[in-house]
Protein backbone atom coordinates (compact mmCIF):
# COMPACT_ATOMS: atom_id res chain seq x y z
CA UNK A 1 0.00 0.00 0.00
CA UNK A 2 1.46 3.32 -1.10
CA UNK A 3 0.88 6.30 1.13
CA UNK A 4 0.65 9.82 -0.17
CA UNK A 5 3.42 12.13 0.95
CA UNK A 6 4.18 15.70 0.10
CA UNK A 7 7.68 16.79 -0.87
CA UNK A 8 9.65 18.26 2.01
CA UNK A 9 12.99 19.98 2.57
CA UNK A 10 14.84 16.67 2.28
CA UNK A 11 13.46 16.21 -1.22
CA UNK A 12 14.76 19.65 -2.17
CA UNK A 13 18.19 18.60 -0.93
CA UNK A 14 18.01 15.52 -3.18
CA UNK A 15 17.13 17.75 -6.17
CA UNK A 16 20.18 19.92 -5.48
CA UNK A 17 22.35 16.85 -4.93
CA UNK A 18 21.23 15.30 -8.22
CA UNK A 19 22.15 18.46 -10.10
CA UNK A 20 25.52 18.69 -8.41
CA UNK A 21 26.28 15.03 -9.05
CA UNK A 22 25.33 15.37 -12.72
CA UNK A 23 27.77 18.26 -13.10
CA UNK A 24 30.49 16.34 -11.29
CA UNK A 25 29.86 13.28 -13.48
CA UNK A 26 30.30 15.34 -16.63
CA UNK A 27 33.42 17.07 -15.32
CA UNK A 28 35.04 13.77 -14.31
CA UNK A 29 34.32 12.31 -17.74
CA UNK A 30 35.77 15.37 -19.49
CA UNK A 31 38.90 15.21 -17.33
CA UNK A 32 39.51 11.53 -18.13
CA UNK A 33 38.35 9.91 -14.90
CA UNK A 34 35.95 7.41 -16.45
CA UNK A 35 35.70 4.97 -13.49
CA UNK A 36 34.90 7.79 -11.05
CA UNK A 37 32.47 9.26 -13.57
CA UNK A 38 30.63 5.93 -13.83
CA UNK A 39 30.35 5.73 -10.04
CA UNK A 40 28.94 9.24 -9.80
CA UNK A 41 26.57 8.44 -12.67
CA UNK A 42 25.15 5.55 -10.61
CA UNK A 43 24.59 7.91 -7.67
CA UNK A 44 22.92 10.40 -10.00
CA UNK A 45 20.60 7.68 -11.30
CA UNK A 46 19.64 6.74 -7.74
CA UNK A 47 18.74 10.35 -6.97
CA UNK A 48 16.75 10.59 -10.20
CA UNK A 49 14.89 7.37 -9.40
CA UNK A 50 14.03 8.62 -5.93
CA UNK A 51 12.74 11.91 -7.33
CA UNK A 52 10.66 10.11 -9.95
CA UNK A 53 9.13 7.97 -7.20
CA UNK A 54 8.35 10.99 -5.03
CA UNK A 55 6.94 12.90 -7.97
CA UNK A 56 4.48 10.21 -8.98
mmCIF file of N, CA, C and O in Angstrom:
data_model
loop_
_atom_site.group_PDB
_atom_site.id
_atom_site.type_symbol
_atom_site.label_atom_id
_atom_site.label_comp_id
_atom_site.label_asym_id
_atom_site.label_seq_id
_atom_site.Cartn_x
_atom_site.Cartn_y
_atom_site.Cartn_z
ATOM 1 N N UNK A 1 0.837 -1.172 0.000
ATOM 2 C CA UNK A 1 0.000 0.000 0.000
ATOM 3 C C UNK A 1 0.886 1.240 0.000
ATOM 4 O O UNK A 1 1.737 1.404 0.855
ATOM 5 N N UNK A 2 0.677 2.101 -0.981
ATOM 6 C CA UNK A 2 1.463 3.320 -1.095
ATOM 7 C C UNK A 2 0.743 4.456 -0.382
ATOM 8 O O UNK A 2 -0.445 4.660 -0.584
ATOM 9 N N UNK A 3 1.466 5.162 0.436
ATOM 10 C CA UNK A 3 0.880 6.299 1.131
ATOM 11 C C UNK A 3 1.276 7.579 0.430
ATOM 12 O O UNK A 3 2.365 7.694 -0.128
ATOM 13 N N UNK A 4 0.383 8.535 0.446
ATOM 14 C CA UNK A 4 0.648 9.824 -0.166
ATOM 15 C C UNK A 4 1.529 10.658 0.754
ATOM 16 O O UNK A 4 1.279 10.766 1.949
ATOM 17 N N UNK A 5 2.573 11.220 0.201
ATOM 18 C CA UNK A 5 3.424 12.132 0.954
ATOM 19 C C UNK A 5 3.622 13.386 0.123
ATOM 20 O O UNK A 5 3.538 13.360 -1.106
ATOM 21 N N UNK A 6 3.873 14.454 0.793
ATOM 22 C CA UNK A 6 4.178 15.698 0.096
ATOM 23 C C UNK A 6 5.687 15.920 0.162
ATOM 24 O O UNK A 6 6.323 15.545 1.145
ATOM 25 N N UNK A 7 6.242 16.519 -0.888
ATOM 26 C CA UNK A 7 7.680 16.790 -0.866
ATOM 27 C C UNK A 7 8.037 17.686 0.321
ATOM 28 O O UNK A 7 7.260 18.554 0.720
ATOM 29 N N UNK A 8 9.208 17.457 0.877
ATOM 30 C CA UNK A 8 9.655 18.262 2.010
ATOM 31 C C UNK A 8 11.053 18.797 1.730
ATOM 32 O O UNK A 8 11.573 18.678 0.621
ATOM 33 N N UNK A 9 11.667 19.376 2.734
ATOM 34 C CA UNK A 9 12.987 19.975 2.571
ATOM 35 C C UNK A 9 14.035 18.943 2.157
ATOM 36 O O UNK A 9 14.931 19.232 1.367
ATOM 37 N N UNK A 10 13.905 17.726 2.657
ATOM 38 C CA UNK A 10 14.839 16.670 2.279
ATOM 39 C C UNK A 10 14.790 16.369 0.792
ATOM 40 O O UNK A 10 15.814 16.088 0.167
ATOM 41 N N UNK A 11 13.597 16.441 0.221
ATOM 42 C CA UNK A 11 13.456 16.210 -1.219
ATOM 43 C C UNK A 11 14.139 17.321 -2.018
ATOM 44 O O UNK A 11 14.737 17.067 -3.058
ATOM 45 N N UNK A 12 14.057 18.550 -1.514
ATOM 46 C CA UNK A 12 14.756 19.653 -2.168
ATOM 47 C C UNK A 12 16.265 19.418 -2.141
ATOM 48 O O UNK A 12 16.960 19.665 -3.129
ATOM 49 N N UNK A 13 16.767 18.910 -1.038
ATOM 50 C CA UNK A 13 18.193 18.603 -0.933
ATOM 51 C C UNK A 13 18.581 17.550 -1.967
ATOM 52 O O UNK A 13 19.635 17.655 -2.611
ATOM 53 N N UNK A 14 17.732 16.548 -2.179
ATOM 54 C CA UNK A 14 18.013 15.516 -3.181
ATOM 55 C C UNK A 14 18.029 16.125 -4.582
ATOM 56 O O UNK A 14 18.868 15.760 -5.418
ATOM 57 N N UNK A 15 17.135 17.073 -4.861
ATOM 58 C CA UNK A 15 17.135 17.749 -6.168
ATOM 59 C C UNK A 15 18.468 18.469 -6.374
ATOM 60 O O UNK A 15 19.095 18.355 -7.437
ATOM 61 N N UNK A 16 18.903 19.205 -5.369
ATOM 62 C CA UNK A 16 20.178 19.921 -5.481
ATOM 63 C C UNK A 16 21.347 18.951 -5.609
ATOM 64 O O UNK A 16 22.281 19.186 -6.378
ATOM 65 N N UNK A 17 21.298 17.861 -4.855
ATOM 66 C CA UNK A 17 22.349 16.853 -4.927
ATOM 67 C C UNK A 17 22.414 16.230 -6.310
ATOM 68 O O UNK A 17 23.497 16.046 -6.875
ATOM 69 N N UNK A 18 21.261 15.910 -6.886
ATOM 70 C CA UNK A 18 21.230 15.299 -8.219
ATOM 71 C C UNK A 18 21.858 16.223 -9.251
ATOM 72 O O UNK A 18 22.642 15.784 -10.101
ATOM 73 N N UNK A 19 21.559 17.510 -9.168
ATOM 74 C CA UNK A 19 22.148 18.465 -10.102
ATOM 75 C C UNK A 19 23.652 18.579 -9.931
ATOM 76 O O UNK A 19 24.401 18.638 -10.906
ATOM 77 N N UNK A 20 24.097 18.600 -8.687
ATOM 78 C CA UNK A 20 25.523 18.689 -8.406
ATOM 79 C C UNK A 20 26.254 17.438 -8.880
ATOM 80 O O UNK A 20 27.329 17.518 -9.484
ATOM 81 N N UNK A 21 25.660 16.283 -8.616
ATOM 82 C CA UNK A 21 26.278 15.029 -9.052
ATOM 83 C C UNK A 21 26.355 14.944 -10.568
ATOM 84 O O UNK A 21 27.350 14.457 -11.118
ATOM 85 N N UNK A 22 25.321 15.411 -11.254
ATOM 86 C CA UNK A 22 25.331 15.371 -12.722
ATOM 87 C C UNK A 22 26.466 16.234 -13.269
ATOM 88 O O UNK A 22 27.173 15.830 -14.200
ATOM 89 N N UNK A 23 26.660 17.405 -12.681
ATOM 90 C CA UNK A 23 27.766 18.263 -13.103
ATOM 91 C C UNK A 23 29.121 17.626 -12.818
ATOM 92 O O UNK A 23 30.032 17.684 -13.641
ATOM 93 N N UNK A 24 29.243 17.018 -11.650
ATOM 94 C CA UNK A 24 30.489 16.338 -11.291
ATOM 95 C C UNK A 24 30.762 15.169 -12.226
ATOM 96 O O UNK A 24 31.893 14.975 -12.679
ATOM 97 N N UNK A 25 29.725 14.406 -12.544
ATOM 98 C CA UNK A 25 29.863 13.278 -13.475
ATOM 99 C C UNK A 25 30.422 13.737 -14.803
ATOM 100 O O UNK A 25 31.374 13.159 -15.334
ATOM 101 N N UNK A 26 29.857 14.821 -15.333
ATOM 102 C CA UNK A 26 30.297 15.339 -16.627
ATOM 103 C C UNK A 26 31.731 15.848 -16.559
ATOM 104 O O UNK A 26 32.530 15.615 -17.470
ATOM 105 N N UNK A 27 32.060 16.517 -15.478
ATOM 106 C CA UNK A 27 33.416 17.066 -15.324
ATOM 107 C C UNK A 27 34.447 15.943 -15.215
ATOM 108 O O UNK A 27 35.528 16.009 -15.813
ATOM 109 N N UNK A 28 34.126 14.913 -14.443
ATOM 110 C CA UNK A 28 35.043 13.773 -14.312
ATOM 111 C C UNK A 28 35.270 13.094 -15.655
ATOM 112 O O UNK A 28 36.397 12.719 -15.988
ATOM 113 N N UNK A 29 34.198 12.942 -16.414
ATOM 114 C CA UNK A 29 34.320 12.310 -17.736
ATOM 115 C C UNK A 29 35.199 13.160 -18.649
ATOM 116 O O UNK A 29 36.085 12.635 -19.331
ATOM 117 N N UNK A 30 34.971 14.472 -18.654
ATOM 118 C CA UNK A 30 35.773 15.372 -19.492
ATOM 119 C C UNK A 30 37.247 15.364 -19.110
ATOM 120 O O UNK A 30 38.110 15.526 -19.962
ATOM 121 N N UNK A 31 37.523 15.185 -17.812
ATOM 122 C CA UNK A 31 38.905 15.206 -17.334
ATOM 123 C C UNK A 31 39.585 13.842 -17.407
ATOM 124 O O UNK A 31 40.724 13.699 -16.973
ATOM 125 N N UNK A 32 38.893 12.833 -17.917
ATOM 126 C CA UNK A 32 39.507 11.535 -18.133
ATOM 127 C C UNK A 32 39.419 10.559 -16.968
ATOM 128 O O UNK A 32 40.168 9.593 -16.926
ATOM 129 N N UNK A 33 38.523 10.804 -16.044
ATOM 130 C CA UNK A 33 38.355 9.913 -14.898
ATOM 131 C C UNK A 33 37.092 9.066 -15.086
ATOM 132 O O UNK A 33 36.107 9.196 -14.346
ATOM 133 N N UNK A 34 37.130 8.195 -16.082
ATOM 134 C CA UNK A 34 35.953 7.408 -16.453
ATOM 135 C C UNK A 34 35.420 6.536 -15.312
ATOM 136 O O UNK A 34 34.199 6.513 -15.095
ATOM 137 N N UNK A 35 36.254 5.801 -14.572
ATOM 138 C CA UNK A 35 35.701 4.973 -13.489
ATOM 139 C C UNK A 35 34.974 5.802 -12.417
ATOM 140 O O UNK A 35 33.894 5.429 -11.970
ATOM 141 N N UNK A 36 35.548 6.919 -12.045
ATOM 142 C CA UNK A 36 34.897 7.791 -11.053
ATOM 143 C C UNK A 36 33.615 8.377 -11.635
ATOM 144 O O UNK A 36 32.598 8.493 -10.937
ATOM 145 N N UNK A 37 33.651 8.720 -12.906
ATOM 146 C CA UNK A 37 32.467 9.260 -13.571
ATOM 147 C C UNK A 37 31.334 8.242 -13.585
ATOM 148 O O UNK A 37 30.168 8.595 -13.362
ATOM 149 N N UNK A 38 31.652 6.987 -13.824
ATOM 150 C CA UNK A 38 30.631 5.934 -13.830
ATOM 151 C C UNK A 38 30.013 5.759 -12.440
ATOM 152 O O UNK A 38 28.808 5.574 -12.306
ATOM 153 N N UNK A 39 30.850 5.841 -11.404
ATOM 154 C CA UNK A 39 30.347 5.725 -10.040
ATOM 155 C C UNK A 39 29.392 6.875 -9.713
ATOM 156 O O UNK A 39 28.300 6.668 -9.177
ATOM 157 N N UNK A 40 29.792 8.086 -10.060
ATOM 158 C CA UNK A 40 28.939 9.244 -9.800
ATOM 159 C C UNK A 40 27.669 9.170 -10.644
ATOM 160 O O UNK A 40 26.594 9.576 -10.189
ATOM 161 N N UNK A 41 27.761 8.612 -11.841
ATOM 162 C CA UNK A 41 26.571 8.435 -12.674
ATOM 163 C C UNK A 41 25.565 7.501 -11.997
ATOM 164 O O UNK A 41 24.355 7.743 -12.056
ATOM 165 N N UNK A 42 26.052 6.456 -11.335
ATOM 166 C CA UNK A 42 25.151 5.554 -10.609
ATOM 167 C C UNK A 42 24.454 6.286 -9.465
ATOM 168 O O UNK A 42 23.256 6.097 -9.236
ATOM 169 N N UNK A 43 25.190 7.131 -8.755
ATOM 170 C CA UNK A 43 24.587 7.909 -7.673
ATOM 171 C C UNK A 43 23.544 8.884 -8.219
ATOM 172 O O UNK A 43 22.477 9.067 -7.624
ATOM 173 N N UNK A 44 23.856 9.489 -9.361
ATOM 174 C CA UNK A 44 22.916 10.403 -9.999
ATOM 175 C C UNK A 44 21.634 9.672 -10.384
ATOM 176 O O UNK A 44 20.530 10.181 -10.176
ATOM 177 N N UNK A 45 21.769 8.473 -10.920
ATOM 178 C CA UNK A 45 20.599 7.682 -11.300
ATOM 179 C C UNK A 45 19.748 7.334 -10.088
ATOM 180 O O UNK A 45 18.515 7.341 -10.160
ATOM 181 N N UNK A 46 20.388 7.043 -8.965
ATOM 182 C CA UNK A 46 19.637 6.738 -7.740
ATOM 183 C C UNK A 46 18.838 7.952 -7.279
ATOM 184 O O UNK A 46 17.692 7.825 -6.864
ATOM 185 N N UNK A 47 19.462 9.120 -7.342
ATOM 186 C CA UNK A 47 18.743 10.346 -6.974
ATOM 187 C C UNK A 47 17.569 10.577 -7.923
ATOM 188 O O UNK A 47 16.468 10.905 -7.482
ATOM 189 N N UNK A 48 17.809 10.406 -9.214
ATOM 190 C CA UNK A 48 16.750 10.588 -10.199
ATOM 191 C C UNK A 48 15.605 9.613 -9.979
ATOM 192 O O UNK A 48 14.424 9.986 -10.086
ATOM 193 N N UNK A 49 15.935 8.375 -9.664
ATOM 194 C CA UNK A 49 14.894 7.370 -9.398
ATOM 195 C C UNK A 49 14.062 7.745 -8.181
ATOM 196 O O UNK A 49 12.839 7.621 -8.191
ATOM 197 N N UNK A 50 14.740 8.202 -7.137
ATOM 198 C CA UNK A 50 14.030 8.622 -5.931
ATOM 199 C C UNK A 50 13.079 9.781 -6.249
ATOM 200 O O UNK A 50 11.914 9.780 -5.844
ATOM 201 N N UNK A 51 13.574 10.748 -7.006
ATOM 202 C CA UNK A 51 12.744 11.909 -7.335
ATOM 203 C C UNK A 51 11.558 11.522 -8.212
ATOM 204 O O UNK A 51 10.465 12.070 -8.063
ATOM 205 N N UNK A 52 11.774 10.587 -9.112
ATOM 206 C CA UNK A 52 10.664 10.111 -9.954
ATOM 207 C C UNK A 52 9.604 9.420 -9.098
ATOM 208 O O UNK A 52 8.398 9.571 -9.328
ATOM 209 N N UNK A 53 10.058 8.664 -8.096
ATOM 210 C CA UNK A 53 9.134 7.971 -7.198
ATOM 211 C C UNK A 53 8.343 8.964 -6.354
ATOM 212 O O UNK A 53 7.147 8.801 -6.168
ATOM 213 N N UNK A 54 9.017 9.977 -5.852
ATOM 214 C CA UNK A 54 8.347 10.993 -5.025
ATOM 215 C C UNK A 54 7.376 11.806 -5.868
ATOM 216 O O UNK A 54 6.297 12.161 -5.399
ATOM 217 N N UNK A 55 7.764 12.080 -7.104
ATOM 218 C CA UNK A 55 6.941 12.903 -7.973
ATOM 219 C C UNK A 55 5.700 12.219 -8.502
ATOM 220 O O UNK A 55 4.774 12.868 -8.982
ATOM 221 N N UNK A 56 5.658 10.911 -8.418
ATOM 222 C CA UNK A 56 4.482 10.213 -8.980
ATOM 223 C C UNK A 56 3.416 9.958 -7.963
ATOM 224 O O UNK A 56 3.512 10.155 -6.827
#
